[in-house]
Amino acid sequence: MNTIELFLLALGLSMDAFAVSVCKGLSLGHIRLRHMLIAGAWFGGFQALMPTLGYLLGSFFSTYIVQYNYWISCLLLVLIGGNMIRESGSSEQENNGDAALDVRTMLILAIATSIDALAVGVTFAFMGVSILYSALCIGCTTFICSAIGVKAGSLFGLRYQKSSERLGGIVLILIGLKILLQGLGIL
């Protein structure tokens, strides 16, 4: 696998994290650099970690991972999206944007958006790809895309925070359903 192919793969893997980051930016409203860095670190870190774990696990678990990754991703994204929609309808609005970046929420989202990278890591093991370089490329690409996504989302969220959070939840649910339909071979 050459560098261009690896970059394109990394960009493809980062798109779910980018979309979720846009949703985070929508719900945060006014962001700071640290919000962008937190999202980038979570998503980029997990996108680097998962192919490494997949590489280490090799073919032993590959059939289980590939068989269920879309179900797990869909479930997690639908749960988070549903929670965002529920919170957007509540009369009590938190002014603390950091709540949207709490450890529990970010951990779930980071896992949900990086499960496909785990399966890619298994493939890397079969192909004899350098995992250190590949994981670093995937993680850095996702870090940058996620940080940009938070900023892009916040530009819209400052004006339309409640409806943006609702829209963000809908987008997460749609991403989850898209992952499920692709996994089932419908799309």
C-alpha positions in Angstrom: 0.0 0.0 0.0 1.5 3.3 -1.1 1.3 6.6 0.7 -1.5 8.0 -1.5 -3.6 4.9 -1.0 -3.1 5.0 2.7 -4.0 8.7 2.9 -7.2 8.0 0.9 -8.0 5.1 3.3 -7.3 7.4 6.3 -9.6 10.1 4.8 -12.4 7.6 4.3 -12.0 6.2 7.8 -12.1 9.7 9.2 -15.4 10.7 7.6 -17.7 9.3 10.3 -15.6 11.1 13.0 -15.7 14.3 10.9 -19.5 14.1 10.7 -19.8 13.4 14.4 -17.4 16.3 15.1 -19.6 18.6 13.1 -22.5 17.5 15.3 -20.5 18.2 18.4 -19.6 21.7 17.0 -23.3 22.3 16.4 -24.2 21.3 20.0 -21.4 23.2 21.6 -22.2 26.6 20.1 -19.3 28.8 21.0 -16.1 26.8 20.9 -12.5 27.2 21.9 -9.4 25.7 20.5 -9.4 23.1 23.3 -12.8 21.8 22.2 -11.3 21.2 18.7 -8.3 19.5 20.3 -10.4 17.3 22.6 -12.5 16.0 19.7 -9.4 15.6 17.5 -7.6 13.7 20.2 -10.5 11.4 21.0 -11.3 10.5 17.4 -7.8 10.6 16.1 -6.5 8.6 19.0 -9.1 5.9 18.6 -8.7 5.8 14.8 -5.0 5.1 15.4 -5.6 2.7 18.3 -8.2 0.5 16.6 -6.2 -0.6 13.5 -3.3 -1.3 15.8 -5.5 -3.6 17.9 -6.9 -5.1 14.8 -3.4 -5.8 13.5 -2.5 -7.4 16.8 -5.6 -9.5 17.0 -5.0 -10.6 13.4 -7.3 -13.1 11.8 -8.5 -14.8 15.1 -11.3 -12.4 15.6 -11.7 -11.0 12.1 -14.9 -12.9 11.3 -16.6 -11.7 14.5 -15.5 -8.1 14.0 -16.5 -7.8 10.4 -19.8 -9.6 11.0 -21.0 -7.3 13.8 -19.2 -4.0 13.4 -22.0 -2.3 11.6 -24.6 -3.4 14.2 -22.5 -2.1 17.1 -21.7 1.2 15.3 -25.4 1.7 14.4 -26.6 1.0 17.9 -24.1 3.4 19.5 -24.7 6.2 17.0 -28.5 5.8 17.3 -28.3 6.0 21.1 -26.1 9.1 21.1 -28.3 10.7 18.4 -31.5 10.0 20.2 -30.0 11.5 23.4 -29.0 14.6 21.5 -32.6 15.0 20.1 -34.0 14.4 23.6 -31.7 17.0 25.1 -32.5 19.5 22.4 -36.2 19.4 23.4 -35.5 20.0 27.1 -36.4 23.4 28.6 -33.2 23.3 30.6 -30.3 24.3 28.4 -26.8 23.8 29.7 -24.4 26.7 29.1 -21.4 24.6 29.7 -20.3 23.3 26.3 -17.8 21.0 28.0 -20.6 18.6 28.9 -20.9 17.5 25.3 -17.3 16.5 25.4 -17.4 14.5 28.7 -15.4 11.3 28.9 -18.3 8.9 28.7 -19.9 10.5 25.6 -16.6 10.9 23.8 -15.5 7.4 24.6 -18.8 5.9 23.1 -18.5 8.1 20.0 -14.8 7.4 19.5 -15.5 3.6 19.7 -18.5 3.9 17.4 -16.7 5.8 14.7 -13.6 3.6 14.8 -14.9 0.1 14.8 -14.4 -0.1 11.0 -10.7 0.8 11.6 -10.4 -2.3 13.8 -11.3 -4.5 10.8 -8.9 -2.5 8.6 -6.1 -3.3 11.1 -6.9 -7.0 10.6 -6.6 -6.5 6.9 -3.2 -4.8 7.4 -2.0 -7.8 9.3 -2.8 -10.0 6.3 -1.2 -7.5 3.8 2.0 -7.1 5.8 1.5 -3.3 6.0 3.6 -1.3 8.5 1.1 -0.7 11.3 3.0 2.1 13.0 3.2 4.3 10.0 -0.4 3.4 8.9 -1.9 4.0 12.4 -0.1 7.3 12.7 -1.4 8.4 9.2 -4.9 7.4 10.1 -4.8 9.0 13.5 -3.4 12.3 12.3 -5.8 12.6 9.4 -8.7 11.9 11.7 -7.4 14.4 14.2 -7.3 17.2 11.6 -10.7 16.3 10.1 -12.3 16.1 13.5 -10.9 19.4 14.7 -12.1 21.1 11.5 -15.5 19.4 11.9 -16.0 20.9 15.4 -15.2 24.4 14.1 -17.5 24.0 11.0 -20.3 22.8 13.2 -19.9 25.6 15.6 -20.3 28.2 12.9 -23.8 27.0 12.3 -24.6 26.2 15.9 -24.1 29.7 17.3 -27.3 30.9 15.6 -29.4 27.8 15.8 -28.3 25.9 18.8 -31.4 23.9 19.7 -32.4 23.1 16.2 -28.7 22.4 15.4 -28.5 19.9 18.2 -31.7 18.2 17.0 -30.3 18.1 13.5 -27.0 16.7 14.8 -28.9 13.9 16.5 -30.8 13.1 13.4 -27.5 13.1 11.4 -25.9 10.7 13.9 -28.9 8.4 13.6 -28.8 8.5 9.8 -25.0 7.7 9.9 -25.8 4.7 12.1 -28.5 3.5 9.8 -26.3 4.0 6.7 -23.6 1.9 8.4 -26.1 -0.8 9.1 -27.6 -0.8 5.6 -24.1 -0.9 4.0 -23.2 -3.8 6.4 -26.3 -5.7 5.3 -25.5 -5.1 1.7 -28.6 -3.0 1.0 -26.6 0.2 0.1 
